[in-house]
CSV table of C-alpha atoms in Angstrom, one decimal:
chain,number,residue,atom,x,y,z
E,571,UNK,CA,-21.0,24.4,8.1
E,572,UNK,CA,-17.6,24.3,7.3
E,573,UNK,CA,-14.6,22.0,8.4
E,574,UNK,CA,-10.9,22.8,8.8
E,575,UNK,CA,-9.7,19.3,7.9
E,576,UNK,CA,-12.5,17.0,7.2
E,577,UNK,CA,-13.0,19.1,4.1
E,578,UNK,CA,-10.2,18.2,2.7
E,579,UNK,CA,-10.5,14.2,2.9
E,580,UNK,CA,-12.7,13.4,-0.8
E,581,UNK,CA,-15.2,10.6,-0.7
E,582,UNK,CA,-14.4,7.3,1.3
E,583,UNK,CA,-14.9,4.8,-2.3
E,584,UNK,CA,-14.5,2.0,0.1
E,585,UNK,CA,-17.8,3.0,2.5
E,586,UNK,CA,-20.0,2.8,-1.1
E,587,UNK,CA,-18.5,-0.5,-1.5
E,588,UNK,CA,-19.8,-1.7,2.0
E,589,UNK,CA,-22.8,-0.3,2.1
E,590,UNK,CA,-23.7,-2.1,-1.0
E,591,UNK,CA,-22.0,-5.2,0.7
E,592,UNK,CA,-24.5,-4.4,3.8
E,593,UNK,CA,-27.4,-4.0,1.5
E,594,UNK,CA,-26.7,-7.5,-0.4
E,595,UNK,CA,-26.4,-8.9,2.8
E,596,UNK,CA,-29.9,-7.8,3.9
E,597,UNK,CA,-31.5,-9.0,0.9
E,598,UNK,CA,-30.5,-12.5,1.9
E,599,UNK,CA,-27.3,-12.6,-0.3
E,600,UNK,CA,-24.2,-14.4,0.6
E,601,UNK,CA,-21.7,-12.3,0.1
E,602,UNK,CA,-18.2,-13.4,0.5
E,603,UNK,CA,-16.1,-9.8,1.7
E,604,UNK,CA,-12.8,-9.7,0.5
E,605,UNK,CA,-12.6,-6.3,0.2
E,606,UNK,CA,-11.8,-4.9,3.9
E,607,UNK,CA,-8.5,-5.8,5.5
E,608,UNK,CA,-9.8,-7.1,8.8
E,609,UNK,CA,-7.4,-10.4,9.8
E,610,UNK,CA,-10.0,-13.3,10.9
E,611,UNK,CA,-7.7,-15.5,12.3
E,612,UNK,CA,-7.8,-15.0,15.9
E,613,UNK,CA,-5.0,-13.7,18.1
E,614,UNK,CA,-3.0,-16.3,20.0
E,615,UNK,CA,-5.0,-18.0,23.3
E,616,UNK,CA,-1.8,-17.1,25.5
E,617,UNK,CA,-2.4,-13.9,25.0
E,618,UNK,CA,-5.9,-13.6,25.0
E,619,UNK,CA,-5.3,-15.7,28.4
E,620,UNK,CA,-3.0,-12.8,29.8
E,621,UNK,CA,-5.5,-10.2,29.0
E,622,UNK,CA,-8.4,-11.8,31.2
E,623,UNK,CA,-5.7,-12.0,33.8
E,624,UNK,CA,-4.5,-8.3,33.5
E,625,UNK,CA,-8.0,-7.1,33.3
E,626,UNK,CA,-9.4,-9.0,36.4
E,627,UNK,CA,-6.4,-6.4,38.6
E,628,UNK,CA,-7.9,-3.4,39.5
E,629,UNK,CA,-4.3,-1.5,39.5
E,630,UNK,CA,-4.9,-2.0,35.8
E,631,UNK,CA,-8.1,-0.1,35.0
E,632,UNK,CA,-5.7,3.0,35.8
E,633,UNK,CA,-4.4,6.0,33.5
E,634,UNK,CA,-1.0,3.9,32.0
E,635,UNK,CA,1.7,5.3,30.1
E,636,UNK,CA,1.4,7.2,26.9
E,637,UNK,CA,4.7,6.5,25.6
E,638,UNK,CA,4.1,2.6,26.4
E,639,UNK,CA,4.7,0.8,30.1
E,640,UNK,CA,8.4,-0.1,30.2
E,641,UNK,CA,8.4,-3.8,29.6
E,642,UNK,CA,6.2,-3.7,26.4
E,643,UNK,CA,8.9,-1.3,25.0
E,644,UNK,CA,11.8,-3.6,26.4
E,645,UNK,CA,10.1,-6.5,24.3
E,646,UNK,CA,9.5,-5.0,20.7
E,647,UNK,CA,13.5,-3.8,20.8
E,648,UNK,CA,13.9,-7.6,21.8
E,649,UNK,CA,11.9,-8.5,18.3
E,650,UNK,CA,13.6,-6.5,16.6
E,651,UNK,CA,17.1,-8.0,17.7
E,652,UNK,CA,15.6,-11.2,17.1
E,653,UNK,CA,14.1,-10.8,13.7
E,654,UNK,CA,16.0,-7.9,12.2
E,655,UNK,CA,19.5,-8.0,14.0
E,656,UNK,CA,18.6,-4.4,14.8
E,657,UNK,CA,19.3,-3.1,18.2
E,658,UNK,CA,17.0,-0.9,19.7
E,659,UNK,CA,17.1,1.5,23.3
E,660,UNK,CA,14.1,0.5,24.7
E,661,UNK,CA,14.1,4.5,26.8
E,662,UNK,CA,14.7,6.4,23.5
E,663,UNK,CA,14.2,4.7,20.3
E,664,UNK,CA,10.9,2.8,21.1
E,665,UNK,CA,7.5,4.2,21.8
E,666,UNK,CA,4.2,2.7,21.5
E,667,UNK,CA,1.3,4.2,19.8
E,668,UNK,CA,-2.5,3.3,19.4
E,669,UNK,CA,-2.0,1.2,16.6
E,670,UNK,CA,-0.1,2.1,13.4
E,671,UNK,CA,-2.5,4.6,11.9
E,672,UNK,CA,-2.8,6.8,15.1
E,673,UNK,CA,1.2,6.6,15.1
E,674,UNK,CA,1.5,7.8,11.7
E,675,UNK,CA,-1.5,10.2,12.2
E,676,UNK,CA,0.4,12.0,14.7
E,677,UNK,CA,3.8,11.3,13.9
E,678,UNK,CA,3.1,13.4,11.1
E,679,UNK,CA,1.9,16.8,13.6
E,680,UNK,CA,5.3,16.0,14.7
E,681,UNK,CA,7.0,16.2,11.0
E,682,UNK,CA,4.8,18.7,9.6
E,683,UNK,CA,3.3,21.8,9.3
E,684,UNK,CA,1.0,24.0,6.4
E,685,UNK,CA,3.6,24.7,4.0
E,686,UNK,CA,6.0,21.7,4.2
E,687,UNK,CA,5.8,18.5,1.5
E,688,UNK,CA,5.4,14.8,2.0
E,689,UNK,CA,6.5,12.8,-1.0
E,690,UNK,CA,4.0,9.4,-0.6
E,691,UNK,CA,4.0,6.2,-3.5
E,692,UNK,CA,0.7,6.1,-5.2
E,693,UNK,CA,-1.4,3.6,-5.2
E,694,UNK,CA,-1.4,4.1,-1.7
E,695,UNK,CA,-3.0,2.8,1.9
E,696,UNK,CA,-5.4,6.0,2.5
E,697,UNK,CA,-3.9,7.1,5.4
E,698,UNK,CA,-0.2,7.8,4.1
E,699,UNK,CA,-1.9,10.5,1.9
E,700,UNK,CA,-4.3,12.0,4.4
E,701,UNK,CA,-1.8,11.9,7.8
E,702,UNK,CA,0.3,14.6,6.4
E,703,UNK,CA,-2.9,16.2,4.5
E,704,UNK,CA,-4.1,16.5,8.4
E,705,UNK,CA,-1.6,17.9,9.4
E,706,UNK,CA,-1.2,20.9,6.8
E,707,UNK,CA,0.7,19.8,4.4
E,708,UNK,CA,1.1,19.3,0.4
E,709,UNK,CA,1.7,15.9,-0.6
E,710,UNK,CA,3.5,14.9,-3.8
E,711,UNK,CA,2.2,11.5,-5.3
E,712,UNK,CA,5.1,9.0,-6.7
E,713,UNK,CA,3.4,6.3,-8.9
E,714,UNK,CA,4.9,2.9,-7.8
E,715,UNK,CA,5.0,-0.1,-9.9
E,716,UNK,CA,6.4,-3.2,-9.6
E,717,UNK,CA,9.7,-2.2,-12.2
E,718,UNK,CA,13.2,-0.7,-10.7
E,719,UNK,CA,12.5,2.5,-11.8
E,720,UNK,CA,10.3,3.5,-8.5
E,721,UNK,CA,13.9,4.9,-6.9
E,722,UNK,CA,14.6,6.7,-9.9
E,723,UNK,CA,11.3,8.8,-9.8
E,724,UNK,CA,11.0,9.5,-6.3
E,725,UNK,CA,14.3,11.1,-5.8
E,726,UNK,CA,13.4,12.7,-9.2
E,727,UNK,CA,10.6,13.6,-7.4
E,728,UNK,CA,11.9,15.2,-4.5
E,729,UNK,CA,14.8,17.2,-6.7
E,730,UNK,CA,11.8,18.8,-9.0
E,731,UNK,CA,9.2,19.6,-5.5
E,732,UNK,CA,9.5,23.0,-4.2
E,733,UNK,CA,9.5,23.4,-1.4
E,734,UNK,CA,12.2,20.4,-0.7
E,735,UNK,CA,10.2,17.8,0.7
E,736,UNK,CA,10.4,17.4,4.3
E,737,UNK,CA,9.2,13.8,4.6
E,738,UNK,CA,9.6,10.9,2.2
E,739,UNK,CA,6.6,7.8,3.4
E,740,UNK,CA,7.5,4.6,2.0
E,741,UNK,CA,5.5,0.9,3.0
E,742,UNK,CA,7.0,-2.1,1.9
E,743,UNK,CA,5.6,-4.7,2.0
E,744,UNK,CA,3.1,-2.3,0.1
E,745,UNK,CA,-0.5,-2.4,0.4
E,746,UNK,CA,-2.5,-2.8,-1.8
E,747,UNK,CA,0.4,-3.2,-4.4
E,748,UNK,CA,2.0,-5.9,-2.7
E,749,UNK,CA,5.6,-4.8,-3.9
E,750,UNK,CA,8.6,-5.8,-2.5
E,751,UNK,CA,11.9,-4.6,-2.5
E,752,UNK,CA,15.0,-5.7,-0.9
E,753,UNK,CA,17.4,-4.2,1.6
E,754,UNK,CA,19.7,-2.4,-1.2
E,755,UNK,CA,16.3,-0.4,-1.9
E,756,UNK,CA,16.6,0.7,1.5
E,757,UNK,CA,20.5,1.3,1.7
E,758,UNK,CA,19.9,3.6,-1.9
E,759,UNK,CA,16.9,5.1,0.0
E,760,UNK,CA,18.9,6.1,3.5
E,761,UNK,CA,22.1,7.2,1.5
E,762,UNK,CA,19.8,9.6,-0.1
E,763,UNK,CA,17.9,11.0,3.0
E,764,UNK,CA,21.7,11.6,4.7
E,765,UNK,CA,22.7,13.2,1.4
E,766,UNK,CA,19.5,15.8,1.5
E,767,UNK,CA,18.1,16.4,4.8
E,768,UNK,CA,14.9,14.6,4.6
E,769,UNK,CA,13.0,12.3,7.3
E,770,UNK,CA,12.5,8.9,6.0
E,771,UNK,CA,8.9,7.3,7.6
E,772,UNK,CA,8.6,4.3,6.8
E,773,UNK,CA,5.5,1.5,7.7
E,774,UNK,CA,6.5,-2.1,8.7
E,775,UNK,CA,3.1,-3.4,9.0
E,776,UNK,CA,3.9,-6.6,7.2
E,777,UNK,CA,7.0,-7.0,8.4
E,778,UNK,CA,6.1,-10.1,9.4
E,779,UNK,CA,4.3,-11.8,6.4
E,780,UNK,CA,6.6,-12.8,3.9
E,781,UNK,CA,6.0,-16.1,1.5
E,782,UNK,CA,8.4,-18.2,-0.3
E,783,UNK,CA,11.6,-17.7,1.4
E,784,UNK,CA,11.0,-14.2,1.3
E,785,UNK,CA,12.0,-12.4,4.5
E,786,UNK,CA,11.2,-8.2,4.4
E,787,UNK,CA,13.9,-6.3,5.2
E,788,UNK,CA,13.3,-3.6,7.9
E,789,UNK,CA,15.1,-0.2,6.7
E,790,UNK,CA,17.0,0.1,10.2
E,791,UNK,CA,18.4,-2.5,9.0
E,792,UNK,CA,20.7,-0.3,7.0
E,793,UNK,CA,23.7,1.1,9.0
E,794,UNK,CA,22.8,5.1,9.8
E,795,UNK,CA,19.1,4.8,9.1
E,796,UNK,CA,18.3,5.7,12.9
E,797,UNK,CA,20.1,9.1,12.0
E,798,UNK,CA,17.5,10.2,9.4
E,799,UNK,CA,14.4,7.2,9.7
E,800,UNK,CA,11.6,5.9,12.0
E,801,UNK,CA,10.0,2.6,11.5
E,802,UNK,CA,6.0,1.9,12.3
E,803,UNK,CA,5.7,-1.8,13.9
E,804,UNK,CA,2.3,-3.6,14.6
E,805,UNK,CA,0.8,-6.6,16.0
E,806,UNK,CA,-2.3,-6.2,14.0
E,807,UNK,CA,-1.1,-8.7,11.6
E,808,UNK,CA,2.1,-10.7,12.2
E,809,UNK,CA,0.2,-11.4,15.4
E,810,UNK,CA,-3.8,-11.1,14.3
E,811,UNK,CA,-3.8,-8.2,17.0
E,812,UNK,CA,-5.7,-5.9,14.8
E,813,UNK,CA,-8.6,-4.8,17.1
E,814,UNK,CA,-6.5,-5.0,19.7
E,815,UNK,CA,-4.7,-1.5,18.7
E,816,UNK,CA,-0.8,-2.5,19.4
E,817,UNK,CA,1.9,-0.4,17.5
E,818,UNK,CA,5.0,0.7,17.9
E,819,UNK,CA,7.6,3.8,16.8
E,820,UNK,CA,10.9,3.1,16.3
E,821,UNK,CA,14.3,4.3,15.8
E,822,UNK,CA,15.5,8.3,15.2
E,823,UNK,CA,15.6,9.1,19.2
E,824,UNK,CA,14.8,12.8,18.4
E,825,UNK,CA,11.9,12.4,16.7
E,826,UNK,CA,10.7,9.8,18.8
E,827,UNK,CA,11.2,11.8,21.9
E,828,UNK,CA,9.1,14.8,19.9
E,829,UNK,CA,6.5,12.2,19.8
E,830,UNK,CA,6.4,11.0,23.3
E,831,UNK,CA,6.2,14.8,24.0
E,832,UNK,CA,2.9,15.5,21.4
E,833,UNK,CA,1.2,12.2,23.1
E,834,UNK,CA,1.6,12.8,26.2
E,835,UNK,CA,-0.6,16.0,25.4
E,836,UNK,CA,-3.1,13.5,23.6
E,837,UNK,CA,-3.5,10.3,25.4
E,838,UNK,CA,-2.8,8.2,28.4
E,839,UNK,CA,-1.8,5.2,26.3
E,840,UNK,CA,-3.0,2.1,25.3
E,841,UNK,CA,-5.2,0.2,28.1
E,842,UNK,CA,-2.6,-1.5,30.3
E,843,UNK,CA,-3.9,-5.1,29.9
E,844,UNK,CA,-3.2,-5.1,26.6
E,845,UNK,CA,-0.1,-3.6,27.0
E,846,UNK,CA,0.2,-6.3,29.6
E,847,UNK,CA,-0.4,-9.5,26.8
E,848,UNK,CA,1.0,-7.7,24.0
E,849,UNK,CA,4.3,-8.2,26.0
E,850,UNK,CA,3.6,-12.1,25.9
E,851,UNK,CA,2.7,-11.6,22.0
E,852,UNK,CA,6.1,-10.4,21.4
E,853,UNK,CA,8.3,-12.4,23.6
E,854,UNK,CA,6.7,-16.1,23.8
E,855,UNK,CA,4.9,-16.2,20.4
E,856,UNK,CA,7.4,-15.7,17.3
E,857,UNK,CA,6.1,-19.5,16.6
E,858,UNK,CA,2.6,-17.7,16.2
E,859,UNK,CA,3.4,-15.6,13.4
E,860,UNK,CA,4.9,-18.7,11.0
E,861,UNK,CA,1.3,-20.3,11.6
E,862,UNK,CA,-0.2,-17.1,10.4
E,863,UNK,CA,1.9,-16.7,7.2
E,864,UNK,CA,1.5,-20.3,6.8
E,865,UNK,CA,-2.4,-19.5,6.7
E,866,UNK,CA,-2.0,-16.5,4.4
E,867,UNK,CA,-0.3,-18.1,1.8
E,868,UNK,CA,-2.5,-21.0,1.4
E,869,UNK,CA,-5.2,-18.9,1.3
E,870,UNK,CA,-3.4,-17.2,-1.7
E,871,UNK,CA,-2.4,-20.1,-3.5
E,872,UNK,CA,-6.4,-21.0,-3.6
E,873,UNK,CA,-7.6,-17.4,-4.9
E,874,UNK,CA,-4.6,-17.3,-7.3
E,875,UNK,CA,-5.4,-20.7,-8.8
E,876,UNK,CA,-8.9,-19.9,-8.8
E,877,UNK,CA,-8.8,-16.8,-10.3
E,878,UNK,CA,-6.0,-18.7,-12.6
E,879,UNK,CA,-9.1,-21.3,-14.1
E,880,UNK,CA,-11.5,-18.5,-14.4
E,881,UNK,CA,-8.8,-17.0,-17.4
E,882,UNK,CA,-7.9,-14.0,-14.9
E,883,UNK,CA,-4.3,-15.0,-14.6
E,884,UNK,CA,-2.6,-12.9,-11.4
E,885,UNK,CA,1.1,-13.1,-10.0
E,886,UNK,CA,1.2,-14.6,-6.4
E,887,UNK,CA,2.1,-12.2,-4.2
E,888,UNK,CA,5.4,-12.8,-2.0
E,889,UNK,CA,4.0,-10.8,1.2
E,890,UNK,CA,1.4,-9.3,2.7
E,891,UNK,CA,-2.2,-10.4,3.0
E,892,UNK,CA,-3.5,-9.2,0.1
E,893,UNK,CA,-3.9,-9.9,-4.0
E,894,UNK,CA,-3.6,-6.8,-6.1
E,895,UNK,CA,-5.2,-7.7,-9.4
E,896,UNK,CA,-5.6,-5.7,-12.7
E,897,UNK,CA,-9.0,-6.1,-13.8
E,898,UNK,CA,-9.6,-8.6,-16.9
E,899,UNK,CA,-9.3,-6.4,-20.2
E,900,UNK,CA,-12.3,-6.5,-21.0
E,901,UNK,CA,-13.9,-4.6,-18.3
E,902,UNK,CA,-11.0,-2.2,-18.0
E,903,UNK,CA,-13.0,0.7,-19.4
E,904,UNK,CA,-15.6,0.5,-16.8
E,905,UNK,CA,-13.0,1.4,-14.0
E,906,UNK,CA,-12.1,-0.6,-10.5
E,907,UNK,CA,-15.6,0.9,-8.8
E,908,UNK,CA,-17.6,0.0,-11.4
E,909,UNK,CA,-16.3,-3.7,-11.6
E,910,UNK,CA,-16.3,-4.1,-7.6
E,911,UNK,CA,-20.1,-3.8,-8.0
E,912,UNK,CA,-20.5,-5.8,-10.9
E,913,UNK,CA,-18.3,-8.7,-8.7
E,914,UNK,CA,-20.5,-7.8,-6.3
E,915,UNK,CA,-23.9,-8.2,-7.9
E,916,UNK,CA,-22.9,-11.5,-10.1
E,917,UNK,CA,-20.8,-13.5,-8.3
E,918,UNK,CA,-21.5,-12.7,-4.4
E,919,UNK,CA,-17.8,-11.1,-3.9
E,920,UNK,CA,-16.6,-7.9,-2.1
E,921,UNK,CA,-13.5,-6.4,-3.1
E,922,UNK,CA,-11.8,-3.0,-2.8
E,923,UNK,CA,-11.9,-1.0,-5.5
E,924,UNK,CA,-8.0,0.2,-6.5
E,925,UNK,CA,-9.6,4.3,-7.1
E,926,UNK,CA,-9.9,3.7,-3.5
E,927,UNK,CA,-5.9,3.8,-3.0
E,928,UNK,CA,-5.3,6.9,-5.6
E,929,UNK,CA,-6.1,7.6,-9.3
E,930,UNK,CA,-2.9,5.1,-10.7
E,931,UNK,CA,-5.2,1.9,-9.0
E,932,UNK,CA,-8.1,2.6,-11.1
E,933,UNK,CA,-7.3,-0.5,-12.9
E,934,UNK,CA,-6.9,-2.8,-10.2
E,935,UNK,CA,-9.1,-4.3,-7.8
E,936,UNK,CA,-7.6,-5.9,-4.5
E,937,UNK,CA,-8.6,-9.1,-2.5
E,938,UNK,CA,-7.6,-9.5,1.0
E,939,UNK,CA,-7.0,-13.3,2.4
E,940,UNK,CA,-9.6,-12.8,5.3
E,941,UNK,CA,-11.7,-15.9,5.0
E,942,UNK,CA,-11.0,-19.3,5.2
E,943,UNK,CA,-9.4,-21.3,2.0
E,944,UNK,CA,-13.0,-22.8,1.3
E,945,UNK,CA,-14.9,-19.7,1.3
E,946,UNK,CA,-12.0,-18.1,-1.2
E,947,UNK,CA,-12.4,-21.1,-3.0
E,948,UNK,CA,-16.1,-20.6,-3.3
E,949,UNK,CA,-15.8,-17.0,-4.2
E,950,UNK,CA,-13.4,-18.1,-6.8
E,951,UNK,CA,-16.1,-20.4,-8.4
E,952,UNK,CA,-18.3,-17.5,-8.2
E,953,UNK,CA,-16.1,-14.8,-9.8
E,954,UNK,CA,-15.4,-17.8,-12.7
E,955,UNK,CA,-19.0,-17.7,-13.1
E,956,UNK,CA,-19.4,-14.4,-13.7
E,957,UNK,CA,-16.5,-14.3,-16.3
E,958,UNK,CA,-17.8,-17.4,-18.1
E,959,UNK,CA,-21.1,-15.5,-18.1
E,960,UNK,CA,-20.0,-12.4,-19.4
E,961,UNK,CA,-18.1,-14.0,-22.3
């Protein structure tokens, strides 16, 4: 039997990886995961506190809105005034989705169609490839390193695509890269998008964890990105929300209208409790997310020094809750897959395998910061183990 889109999405790399982790696991095996992005910390009592409440009201358990109950809207615009200096109409430029993939998922029936081109940066988080692939269209894969040339060879990019390139999809913080870039990136990047008629998309999910002084810049930041650029915002992380489902489109009113319109078709919203605490998330907890970031980058500090004494040398990352590392030289003709399972097998650590994110992160594997500093410490001894070992 044949399927319209599911044939079209290759192999998930990252289900082999944690079925072997499940399998270890059985066999009595310790395994520390590292691999799957799933925050541990837990999401802030007040709000969990506000959620019992809400979900004890019966006028609760009813349909809500699709587009977000008013109030929950009201209070991401406040965040963004607050963090970003960015003002925001809570009516027309906000809209809340079922978490950030499901936004981007059907923001992209929105932008799209079978014929039209989305330009994504490769490596890449698997769903900016496949939302657009979903939806019909071709997508055109920018590599992205950490040098100044990225800008360069996307707009190159786009100028050599035919047809022109409907949507450009950009994520910084990046995952699982880590990169960074700073608000002139984004000025360069809007500039562009005025000068050519193209939707900028862009995903804010770690908008919120920055290390070292290191604020990210939101791209509405830049004066007239609202005319050509929507922004995906989450609690998942900056708030440990993740199975909580809590995201947010903001900015161009048009295409946030178009949508509200599509999702009212699809969905009566996110359960109204949640909607309900997620407003106490984002107005009474901003002193929530420092203790979070404060977490993550200890927690980094620990796997980069560990992975520092076992010779793998790494550069800290400035955001985000991950550590994308290119594999030790000496395994590098084995591939990232290969060398997840041999981590896996010899020293009792999951990681994601960089194939996972696109061809160009073959050579990398990536660790996420999802357990405590003295079970990354551990898995560091372990990995060193292994290395030592295989000398």
């Amino acid at each position: 039997m044949q399927f319209r889109r599911i044939d079209n999405l290759p192999p998930y790399v990252f289900a082999q990886v944690n079925e072997a982790t499940r399998n270890a696991r059985r066999a009595g095996v310790d395994v520390i995961d590292l691999g799957f992005g799933n925050p541990d910390i837990a999401s802030p009592p007040g709000v969990v506190e506000k959620l019992v409440e809400a979900a004890r009201q019966g006028k609760n358990h009813r349909y809500s809105a699709s587009r977000g109950i008013p109030n929950l809207r009201k209070a991401v615009a406040d965040r963004y005034d607050r963090a970003f200096g960015v003002l925001l109409d809570p009516e027309t430029e906000v809209i809340n989705t079922i978490g950030a993939k499901e936004g981007l998922s059907h923001l992209m029936w929105v932008l799209v169609q079978p014929g039209d081109v989305a330009l994504v940066p490769e490596p890449s988080y698997p769903i900016h490839i496949y939302a657009p692939v979903l939806a019909g269209a071709e997508v055109r894969r920018v590599h992205l390193t950490t040098d100044e040339d990225f800008f360069d060879r996307l707009t190159a990019a786009f100028r050599t695509s035919w047809p022109k390139p409907k949507v450009i999809v950009t994520s910084f913080p990046h995952n699982p890269t880590t990169v960074t870039v700073d608000l002139d990136f984004f000025k360069r990047l809007v500039e562009f998008a005025h000068r050519n008629d193209v939707v900028l998309v862009h995903d804010f999910a770690y908008a919120d964890i920055g290390f070292d002084g290191y604020s990210p810049p939101s791209l509405l930041q830049v004066d007239g990105a609202k005319e050509v650029a929507v922004e995906l915002y989450t609690l998942s992380k900056s708030h440990s929300m993740a199975g909580w489902r809590v995201g947010f489109v903001v900015g161009n009113a048009e295409i946030v209208a178009a949508l509200g319109q599509l999702k009212s078709y699809l969905d009566y919203g996110t359960f109204q409790p949640i909607q309900i605490a997620s407003i106490i998330a984002l107005n009474e907890h901003d002193g929530y997310i420092q203790e979070v970031v404060d977490e993550y980058a200890t927690r980094r500090d620990v796997l980069i020094e560990g992975l520092g004494r076992a010779g793998w040398v790494v550069e800290a990352p400035r955001a985000t809750m991950f550590v994308w590392a290119k594999i030790p030289e000496r395994f590098s003709d084995i591939g990232s897959l290969e060398f997840t399972f041999e981590l896996l097998e010899h020293a009792h650590v999951a990681v994601s395998p960089g194939i996972g994110f696109g061809p160009s992160g073959d050579g990398y594997v990536r660790f996420a910061l999802v357990e405590n500093e003295q079970r990354i410490a551990q898995a560091m001894r372990n990995v060193r183990r292994f290395l030592v070992r295989d000398q």
